[in-house]
Coordinates of N, CA and C in Angstrom, one line a residue:
X50 N 0.8 -1.2 0.0 CA 0.0 0.0 0.0 C 0.9 1.2 0.0
X51 N 0.5 2.3 -0.7 CA 1.3 3.5 -0.8 C 1.4 4.2 0.5
X52 N 2.5 4.7 0.8 CA 2.7 5.4 2.1 C 2.3 6.9 2.0
X53 N 1.8 7.4 3.1 CA 1.4 8.8 3.1 C 2.6 9.7 3.3
X54 N 3.7 9.2 3.8 CA 4.9 10.0 4.1 C 5.8 10.0 2.9
X55 N 6.3 11.2 2.6 CA 7.3 11.3 1.5 C 8.6 10.7 1.9
X56 N 9.2 9.8 1.1 CA 10.5 9.2 1.4 C 11.6 10.3 1.1
X57 N 12.4 10.4 2.1 CA 13.5 11.4 1.9 C 14.7 10.6 1.3
X58 N 15.7 11.4 0.8 CA 16.9 10.9 0.2 C 17.7 10.1 1.2
X59 N 18.1 8.9 0.8 CA 19.0 8.1 1.6 C 20.2 7.7 0.8
X60 N 21.3 7.3 1.5 CA 22.5 7.0 0.8 C 22.9 5.5 1.0
X61 N 23.4 4.9 0.0 CA 24.0 3.6 0.1 C 25.4 3.7 0.7
X62 N 25.9 2.6 1.1 CA 27.3 2.6 1.7 C 28.3 3.2 0.7
X63 N 28.1 2.8 -0.6 CA 29.0 3.3 -1.6 C 28.9 4.8 -1.8
X64 N 27.7 5.3 -1.7 CA 27.5 6.8 -1.8 C 28.1 7.5 -0.6
X65 N 27.9 6.9 0.6 CA 28.5 7.5 1.8 C 30.1 7.5 1.6
X66 N 30.6 6.4 1.1 CA 32.1 6.4 0.8 C 32.5 7.5 -0.1
X67 N 31.8 7.7 -1.2 CA 32.1 8.7 -2.2 C 32.0 10.1 -1.6
X68 N 31.0 10.3 -0.8 CA 30.8 11.6 -0.2 C 31.9 11.9 0.8
X69 N 32.4 10.9 1.5 CA 33.4 11.1 2.5 C 34.8 10.9 2.0
X70 N 34.9 10.5 0.8 CA 36.3 10.3 0.2 C 37.0 9.1 0.7
X71 N 36.3 8.0 0.9 CA 36.9 6.8 1.4 C 36.5 5.7 0.5
X72 N 37.0 4.5 0.7 CA 36.6 3.3 -0.1 C 35.3 2.8 0.6
X73 N 34.6 2.0 -0.2 CA 33.3 1.4 0.2 C 33.4 0.6 1.5
X74 N 34.5 -0.2 1.6 CA 34.6 -1.0 2.8 C 34.8 -0.2 4.1
X75 N 35.4 0.9 4.0 CA 35.6 1.8 5.1 C 34.2 2.3 5.6
X76 N 33.3 2.7 4.7 CA 32.0 3.1 5.1 C 31.2 1.9 5.7
X77 N 31.4 0.8 5.2 CA 30.7 -0.4 5.8 C 31.2 -0.7 7.2
X78 N 32.5 -0.6 7.3 CA 33.1 -0.8 8.7 C 32.6 0.2 9.7
X79 N 32.4 1.5 9.3 CA 31.9 2.5 10.2 C 30.5 2.1 10.7
X80 N 29.7 1.5 9.7 CA 28.3 1.1 10.0 C 28.3 -0.1 10.9
X81 N 29.1 -1.1 10.6 CA 29.2 -2.3 11.4 C 29.7 -2.1 12.8
X82 N 30.6 -1.1 12.9 CA 31.1 -0.8 14.2 C 30.2 0.1 15.1
X83 N 29.1 0.5 14.5 CA 28.2 1.4 15.2 C 28.5 2.8 15.2
X84 N 29.5 3.2 14.5 CA 29.9 4.6 14.5 C 29.0 5.5 13.7
X85 N 28.5 4.9 12.6 CA 27.6 5.5 11.7 C 26.2 4.8 11.7
X86 N 25.2 5.5 12.1 CA 23.8 4.9 12.1 C 23.4 4.5 10.7
X87 N 22.7 3.4 10.6 CA 22.2 2.9 9.3 C 21.1 1.9 9.5
X88 N 20.3 1.7 8.5 CA 19.3 0.7 8.5 C 19.6 -0.3 7.3
X89 N 19.0 -1.4 7.4 CA 19.2 -2.4 6.4 C 18.0 -2.7 5.6
X90 N 18.1 -2.7 4.2 CA 16.9 -3.0 3.4 C 16.6 -4.5 3.4
X91 N 15.4 -4.9 2.9 CA 15.1 -6.3 2.9 C 16.1 -7.1 2.1
X92 N 16.8 -6.5 1.2 CA 17.9 -7.1 0.4 C 19.2 -7.2 1.1
X93 N 19.3 -6.6 2.3 CA 20.5 -6.7 3.1 C 21.5 -5.5 2.8
X94 N 21.0 -4.5 2.1 CA 21.9 -3.4 1.8 C 21.8 -2.3 2.9
X95 N 22.9 -1.6 3.2 CA 22.9 -0.5 4.2 C 22.3 0.7 3.5
X96 N 21.6 1.5 4.3 CA 21.1 2.8 3.9 C 21.3 3.8 5.0
X97 N 21.8 5.0 4.7 CA 22.1 6.0 5.7 C 21.3 7.3 5.4
X98 N 20.6 7.9 6.4 CA 19.9 9.1 6.1 C 20.9 10.3 6.1
X99 N 20.5 11.4 5.4 CA 21.4 12.6 5.4 C 21.6 13.1 6.8
X100 N 20.6 13.1 7.7 CA 20.8 13.6 9.0 C 21.8 12.8 9.8
X101 N 21.8 11.4 9.7 CA 22.7 10.6 10.4 C 24.1 10.7 9.9
X102 N 24.3 10.9 8.6 CA 25.6 11.1 8.0 C 26.2 12.4 8.4
X103 N 25.3 13.5 8.4 CA 25.8 14.8 8.9 C 26.2 14.7 10.3
X104 N 25.5 14.0 11.2 CA 25.8 13.9 12.6 C 27.1 13.2 12.8
X105 N 27.3 12.2 12.0 CA 28.6 11.4 12.0 C 29.8 12.3 11.6
X106 N 29.6 13.0 10.6 CA 30.7 13.9 10.1 C 31.0 15.0 11.1
X107 N 30.0 15.6 11.7 CA 30.2 16.6 12.8 C 30.9 16.0 14.0
X108 N 30.6 14.8 14.3 CA 31.3 14.1 15.5 C 32.7 13.9 15.2
X109 N 33.1 13.8 14.0 CA 34.5 13.6 13.6 C 35.2 15.0 13.3
X110 N 34.4 16.1 13.4 CA 35.0 17.4 13.1 C 35.2 17.6 11.6
X111 N 34.5 16.8 10.8 CA 34.7 17.0 9.3 C 33.7 18.0 8.7
X112 N 34.1 18.6 7.6 CA 33.2 19.5 6.9 C 32.1 18.8 6.3
X113 N 30.9 19.4 6.2 CA 29.7 18.8 5.5 C 29.8 19.1 4.0
X114 N 30.0 18.1 3.2 CA 30.1 18.3 1.7 C 28.8 19.0 1.2
X115 N 29.0 19.7 0.0 CA 27.8 20.4 -0.6 C 26.7 19.4 -1.0
X116 N 27.0 18.2 -1.4 CA 26.0 17.2 -1.8 C 25.1 16.8 -0.6
X117 N 25.8 16.8 0.5 CA 25.0 16.4 1.7 C 24.2 17.6 2.2
X118 N 24.7 18.8 2.1 CA 23.9 20.0 2.4 C 22.7 20.1 1.6
X119 N 22.8 19.8 0.3 CA 21.6 19.8 -0.6 C 20.6 18.7 -0.2
X120 N 21.1 17.6 0.2 CA 20.2 16.5 0.6 C 19.5 16.9 1.9
X121 N 20.2 17.5 2.8 CA 19.5 18.0 4.1 C 18.5 19.0 3.8
X122 N 18.8 19.9 2.9 CA 17.8 21.0 2.5 C 16.5 20.4 1.9
X123 N 16.7 19.3 1.1 CA 15.6 18.7 0.4 C 14.7 18.0 1.5
X124 N 15.3 17.4 2.5 CA 14.6 16.8 3.6 C 13.7 17.8 4.3
X125 N 14.3 19.0 4.6 CA 13.6 20.1 5.3 C 12.5 20.7 4.4
X126 N 12.8 20.8 3.1 CA 11.8 21.4 2.3 C 11.6 20.6 1.0
X127 N 10.9 19.4 1.2 CA 10.7 18.5 0.0 C 9.9 19.2 -1.1
X128 N 10.3 18.9 -2.3 CA 9.6 19.5 -3.5 C 8.2 19.0 -3.6
X129 N 7.3 19.9 -3.9 CA 5.9 19.5 -4.1 C 5.8 19.0 -5.5
X130 N 5.2 17.8 -5.6 CA 5.0 17.3 -7.0 C 3.5 17.5 -7.3
X131 N 3.3 17.5 -8.6 CA 1.9 17.8 -9.1 C 1.5 16.7 -10.1
X132 N 0.2 16.4 -10.2 CA -0.3 15.5 -11.1 C -1.7 15.9 -11.5
X133 N -2.3 15.3 -12.6 CA -3.6 15.7 -13.0 C -4.4 14.4 -13.4
X134 N -5.6 14.4 -13.0 CA -6.5 13.3 -13.3 C -7.4 13.8 -14.5
X135 N -7.4 13.1 -15.6 CA -8.2 13.5 -16.8 C -9.2 12.4 -17.1
X136 N -10.4 12.7 -16.7 CA -11.5 11.7 -16.9 C -12.8 12.5 -16.9
X137 N -13.7 12.2 -17.9 CA -15.0 12.9 -18.0 C -16.0 12.4 -17.0
X138 N -15.7 11.2 -16.4 CA -16.6 10.7 -15.4 C -16.2 11.4 -14.1
X139 N -17.0 12.4 -13.8 CA -16.7 13.3 -12.6 C -16.7 12.6 -11.3
X140 N -17.5 11.6 -11.2 CA -17.6 10.8 -9.9 C -16.3 10.0 -9.7
X141 N -15.9 9.3 -10.8 CA -14.6 8.5 -10.7 C -13.4 9.5 -10.5
X142 N -13.4 10.6 -11.2 CA -12.3 11.5 -11.1 C -12.2 12.0 -9.7
X143 N -13.3 12.3 -9.0 CA -13.2 12.8 -7.6 C -12.8 11.7 -6.7
X144 N -13.3 10.4 -6.9 CA -12.9 9.3 -6.1 C -11.4 9.1 -6.1
X145 N -10.8 9.1 -7.3 CA -9.4 9.0 -7.4 C -8.7 10.1 -6.7
X146 N -9.1 11.3 -6.8 CA -8.5 12.5 -6.2 C -8.6 12.3 -4.7
X147 N -9.7 12.0 -4.1 CA -9.9 11.8 -2.7 C -9.0 10.7 -2.1
X148 N -8.9 9.6 -2.9 CA -8.1 8.5 -2.5 C -6.6 8.9 -2.4
X149 N -6.2 9.6 -3.4 CA -4.7 9.9 -3.4 C -4.4 11.0 -2.4
X150 N -5.4 11.9 -2.2 CA -5.1 13.0 -1.1 C -5.1 12.3 0.3
X151 N -5.9 11.3 0.5 CA -5.9 10.6 1.8 C -4.6 9.9 2.0
X152 N -3.9 9.3 1.0 CA -2.8 8.5 1.1 C -1.4 9.1 0.8
X153 N -1.5 10.3 0.3 CA -0.2 11.0 0.0 C -0.2 12.5 0.5
X154 N 0.9 12.9 1.0 CA 1.1 14.3 1.3 C 2.0 15.0 0.3
X155 N 1.8 16.2 0.0 CA 2.8 16.9 -0.8 C 2.6 16.8 -2.3
X156 N 1.4 16.2 -2.7 CA 1.1 16.2 -4.2 C 0.0 17.2 -4.4
X157 N 0.2 18.0 -5.4 CA -0.9 18.9 -5.8 C -1.6 18.3 -6.9
X158 N -2.9 18.1 -6.8 CA -3.7 17.3 -7.7 C -4.7 18.2 -8.5
X159 N -4.6 18.2 -9.8 CA -5.5 19.0 -10.7 C -6.5 18.0 -11.3
X160 N -7.6 18.5 -11.7 CA -8.6 17.7 -12.4 C -9.1 18.3 -13.7
X161 N -9.3 17.5 -14.7 CA -9.9 18.0 -15.9 C -10.9 16.9 -16.4
X162 N -11.9 17.4 -17.1 CA -13.0 16.6 -17.5 C -13.2 16.4 -19.0
X163 N -12.3 17.1 -19.8 CA -12.3 16.9 -21.2 C -10.9 17.2 -21.8
X164 N -10.7 16.9 -23.0 CA -9.4 17.0 -23.6 C -8.9 18.4 -23.7
X165 N -9.8 19.3 -24.0 CA -9.4 20.7 -24.1 C -9.0 21.3 -22.8
X166 N -9.8 21.1 -21.8 CA -9.4 21.6 -20.4 C -8.1 21.0 -20.0
X167 N -7.9 19.7 -20.2 CA -6.7 19.0 -19.8 C -5.5 19.6 -20.5
X168 N -5.6 19.9 -21.8 CA -4.5 20.4 -22.5 C -4.1 21.8 -22.0
X169 N -5.1 22.6 -21.7 CA -4.8 23.9 -21.1 C -4.1 23.8 -19.7
X170 N -4.6 23.0 -18.9 CA -4.0 22.8 -17.5 C -2.6 22.2 -17.6
X171 N -2.4 21.3 -18.5 CA -1.1 20.6 -18.6 C -0.1 21.6 -19.1
X172 N -0.5 22.5 -20.1 CA 0.5 23.5 -20.6 C 0.9 24.5 -19.5
X173 N -0.1 24.8 -18.7 CA 0.2 25.8 -17.6 C 0.9 25.2 -16.4
X174 N 0.5 24.1 -16.0 CA 1.0 23.5 -14.7 C 2.1 22.5 -14.9
X175 N 2.2 21.9 -16.0 CA 3.2 20.8 -16.3 C 3.3 19.8 -15.2
X176 N 2.2 19.1 -15.0 CA 2.2 18.0 -13.9 C 3.1 16.9 -14.3
X177 N 3.7 16.3 -13.2 CA 4.7 15.2 -13.5 C 4.1 13.9 -13.7
X178 N 2.8 13.7 -13.4 CA 2.1 12.5 -13.6 C 0.7 12.8 -14.1
X179 N 0.2 12.0 -15.1 CA -1.1 12.2 -15.7 C -1.8 10.9 -15.7
X180 N -3.0 10.9 -15.0 CA -3.9 9.7 -15.1 C -4.9 10.1 -16.2
X181 N -4.8 9.4 -17.3 CA -5.5 9.8 -18.5 C -6.5 8.8 -19.1
X182 N -7.7 9.2 -19.1 CA -8.8 8.4 -19.7 C -8.6 8.6 -21.2
X183 N -8.9 7.5 -22.0 CA -8.8 7.6 -23.4 C -10.0 8.2 -24.1
X184 N -11.2 7.8 -23.6 CA -12.4 8.2 -24.2 C -12.9 9.5 -23.7
X185 N -12.4 10.6 -24.2 CA -12.7 11.9 -23.7 C -13.5 12.7 -24.7
X186 N -14.3 13.7 -24.3 CA -14.9 14.6 -25.2 C -13.8 15.7 -25.6
X187 N -13.9 16.2 -26.8 CA -12.9 17.2 -27.2 C -11.7 16.4 -27.8
X188 N -10.5 16.7 -27.4 CA -9.3 16.0 -27.8 C -9.3 14.7 -27.1
X189 N -9.1 13.6 -27.8 CA -9.2 12.3 -27.2 C -7.8 11.9 -26.5
X190 N -7.9 10.9 -25.7 CA -6.7 10.5 -24.9 C -5.5 10.1 -25.7
X191 N -5.8 9.5 -26.8 CA -4.6 9.1 -27.7 C -3.9 10.3 -28.2
X192 N -4.6 11.3 -28.6 CA -3.9 12.5 -29.1 C -3.2 13.2 -28.0
X193 N -3.8 13.3 -26.8 CA -3.1 13.9 -25.6 C -1.9 13.2 -25.2
X194 N -2.0 11.8 -25.2 CA -0.8 11.0 -24.8 C 0.4 11.3 -25.8
X195 N 0.1 11.3 -27.1 CA 1.1 11.5 -28.1 C 1.7 12.9 -27.9
X196 N 0.8 13.9 -27.7 CA 1.3 15.3 -27.5 C 2.2 15.4 -26.3
X197 N 1.8 14.9 -25.2 CA 2.5 15.0 -24.0 C 3.9 14.4 -24.0
X198 N 4.0 13.3 -24.8 CA 5.3 12.6 -24.9 C 6.2 13.1 -26.0
X199 N 5.6 13.8 -27.0 CA 6.4 14.2 -28.1 C 6.8 15.7 -28.0
X200 N 6.1 16.5 -27.2 CA 6.4 17.9 -27.1 C 7.2 18.1 -25.8
X201 N 8.4 18.6 -26.0 CA 9.3 18.9 -24.8 C 8.8 19.9 -23.8
X202 N 7.8 20.7 -24.3 CA 7.2 21.7 -23.4 C 6.6 21.1 -22.2
X203 N 6.1 19.8 -22.3 CA 5.4 19.1 -21.2 C 6.4 18.4 -20.3
X204 N 7.7 18.4 -20.6 CA 8.7 17.8 -19.8 C 8.5 16.3 -19.5
X205 N 8.0 15.6 -20.5 CA 7.9 14.1 -20.4 C 7.3 13.6 -19.2
X206 N 6.0 13.8 -18.9 CA 5.3 13.4 -17.7 C 5.1 11.9 -17.7
X207 N 5.0 11.3 -16.5 CA 4.6 9.9 -16.3 C 3.2 9.8 -16.6
X208 N 2.8 8.9 -17.5 CA 1.4 8.8 -18.0 C 0.8 7.4 -17.6
X209 N -0.3 7.4 -16.9 CA -1.0 6.2 -16.6 C -2.3 6.3 -17.4
X210 N -2.5 5.5 -18.4 CA -3.7 5.4 -19.2 C -4.7 4.5 -18.6
X211 N -5.9 5.0 -18.5 CA -7.0 4.2 -18.0 C -8.2 4.2 -19.0
X212 N -8.8 3.1 -19.2 CA -9.9 3.1 -20.2 C -10.9 1.9 -19.9
X213 N -12.1 2.1 -20.4 CA -13.1 1.1 -20.4 C -13.2 0.5 -21.8
X214 N -12.5 1.1 -22.8 CA -12.5 0.6 -24.2 C -12.0 -0.9 -24.2
X215 N -12.5 -1.7 -25.1 CA -12.2 -3.1 -25.1 C -11.4 -3.5 -26.3
X216 N -11.0 -2.6 -27.2 CA -10.2 -3.0 -28.4 C -8.9 -3.7 -28.0
X217 N -8.6 -4.8 -28.6 CA -7.5 -5.6 -28.2 C -6.1 -5.0 -28.5
X218 N -6.1 -4.0 -29.3 CA -4.8 -3.4 -29.6 C -4.5 -2.1 -28.9
X219 N -5.4 -1.7 -28.0 CA -5.3 -0.4 -27.3 C -4.0 -0.4 -26.4
X220 N -3.7 -1.4 -25.7 CA -2.5 -1.4 -24.9 C -1.2 -1.2 -25.7
X221 N -1.1 -1.9 -26.9 CA 0.0 -1.7 -27.8 C 0.1 -0.3 -28.3
X222 N -1.1 0.3 -28.6 CA -1.1 1.6 -29.2 C -0.6 2.7 -28.2
X223 N -1.1 2.6 -27.0 CA -0.7 3.6 -26.0 C 0.7 3.4 -25.6
X224 N 1.2 2.1 -25.6 CA 2.6 1.9 -25.2 C 3.5 2.5 -26.3
X225 N 3.1 2.3 -27.5 CA 3.9 2.9 -28.6 C 3.9 4.5 -28.5
X226 N 2.9 5.0 -27.9 CA 2.8 6.5 -27.8 C 3.6 7.0 -26.6
X227 N 4.1 6.0 -25.7 CA 5.0 6.4 -24.6 C 4.4 6.3 -23.3
X228 N 3.1 5.8 -23.1 CA 2.5 5.7 -21.8 C 3.3 4.8 -20.9
X229 N 3.3 5.0 -19.6 CA 4.1 4.2 -18.6 C 3.3 3.1 -18.1
X230 N 2.0 3.3 -17.9 CA 1.2 2.2 -17.4 C -0.2 2.2 -18.1
X231 N -0.8 1.0 -18.3 CA -2.1 0.9 -18.9 C -3.0 0.1 -18.0
X232 N -4.1 0.7 -17.6 CA -5.1 0.1 -16.7 C -6.4 0.1 -17.3
X233 N -7.2 -1.0 -17.1 CA -8.5 -1.1 -17.6 C -9.5 -0.8 -16.4
X234 N -10.7 -0.3 -16.8 CA -11.8 -0.1 -15.8 C -12.6 -1.3 -15.7
X235 N -13.2 -1.6 -14.5 CA -13.2 -0.8 -13.3 C -11.8 -0.8 -12.7
X236 N -11.4 0.3 -12.1 CA -10.1 0.6 -11.6 C -9.9 0.1 -10.1
X237 N -8.7 -0.4 -9.8 CA -8.3 -0.7 -8.5 C -7.6 0.5 -7.9
X238 N -8.2 1.1 -6.8 CA -7.5 2.2 -6.2 C -6.2 1.8 -5.6
X239 N -6.1 0.6 -5.1 CA -4.8 0.1 -4.6 C -3.7 0.1 -5.7
X240 N -4.1 -0.3 -6.9 CA -3.2 -0.4 -8.0 C -2.7 1.0 -8.4
X241 N -3.7 1.9 -8.4 CA -3.3 3.3 -8.7 C -2.4 3.9 -7.7
X242 N -2.7 3.6 -6.4 CA -1.9 4.1 -5.3 C -0.5 3.6 -5.4
X243 N -0.3 2.3 -5.8 CA 1.0 1.7 -5.9 C 1.8 2.4 -7.0
X244 N 1.1 2.7 -8.1 CA 1.8 3.3 -9.3 C 2.2 4.7 -8.9
X245 N 1.3 5.5 -8.3 CA 1.6 6.8 -7.9 C 2.7 6.8 -6.8
X246 N 2.7 5.9 -5.9 CA 3.8 5.8 -4.9 C 5.1 5.6 -5.6
X247 N 5.2 4.7 -6.6 CA 6.4 4.5 -7.4 C 6.9 5.8 -8.0
X248 N 6.0 6.5 -8.6 CA 6.4 7.8 -9.2 C 6.8 8.8 -8.2
X249 N 6.0 8.9 -7.1 CA 6.2 9.9 -6.1 C 7.6 9.8 -5.4
X250 N 8.1 8.6 -5.3 CA 9.3 8.3 -4.5 C 10.5 8.2 -5.5
X251 N 10.3 8.5 -6.7 CA 11.5 8.4 -7.7 C 12.5 9.5 -7.4

């Protein structure tokens, strides 16, 4: 299930070594000896938060490198991400919005109910993720998907196509247009949450 908390930047042992100007094994030895706080991923890899690395460097009287200062600033002031839900089914559009607002903090969510409105909002706001219905009044979802992926003005958003259309070639068509995920209706909110979480923590 998608987490409501924004994941902050964490460093691997190798990244810690590079930041501190030592070899990878030295960073691992610091962690294993308990000098540097770290946690272990399910795969057995060490991860160190910017705060813990900064505390470790301060305790040794070392200067805080610029890359670590930037990571600390990002933790204090995480960037707000934005997305847009484009679906002419206003009820479903609102259900998706409410679900995502409940499960995520720090995402600004726009809504559009036809292709023309969506195009205007996307040009103005440049959302990083688009949940895009294909069967829209005005400009259809296929045209929007192509435009969003081919025009650099939109900064290559993450596109999740959703549709109730049953044509067997739709998945291949939108994949060729550059969409990142293809979902069929009725939608699973948990699946949408997992996809948004993957994008949100990138």
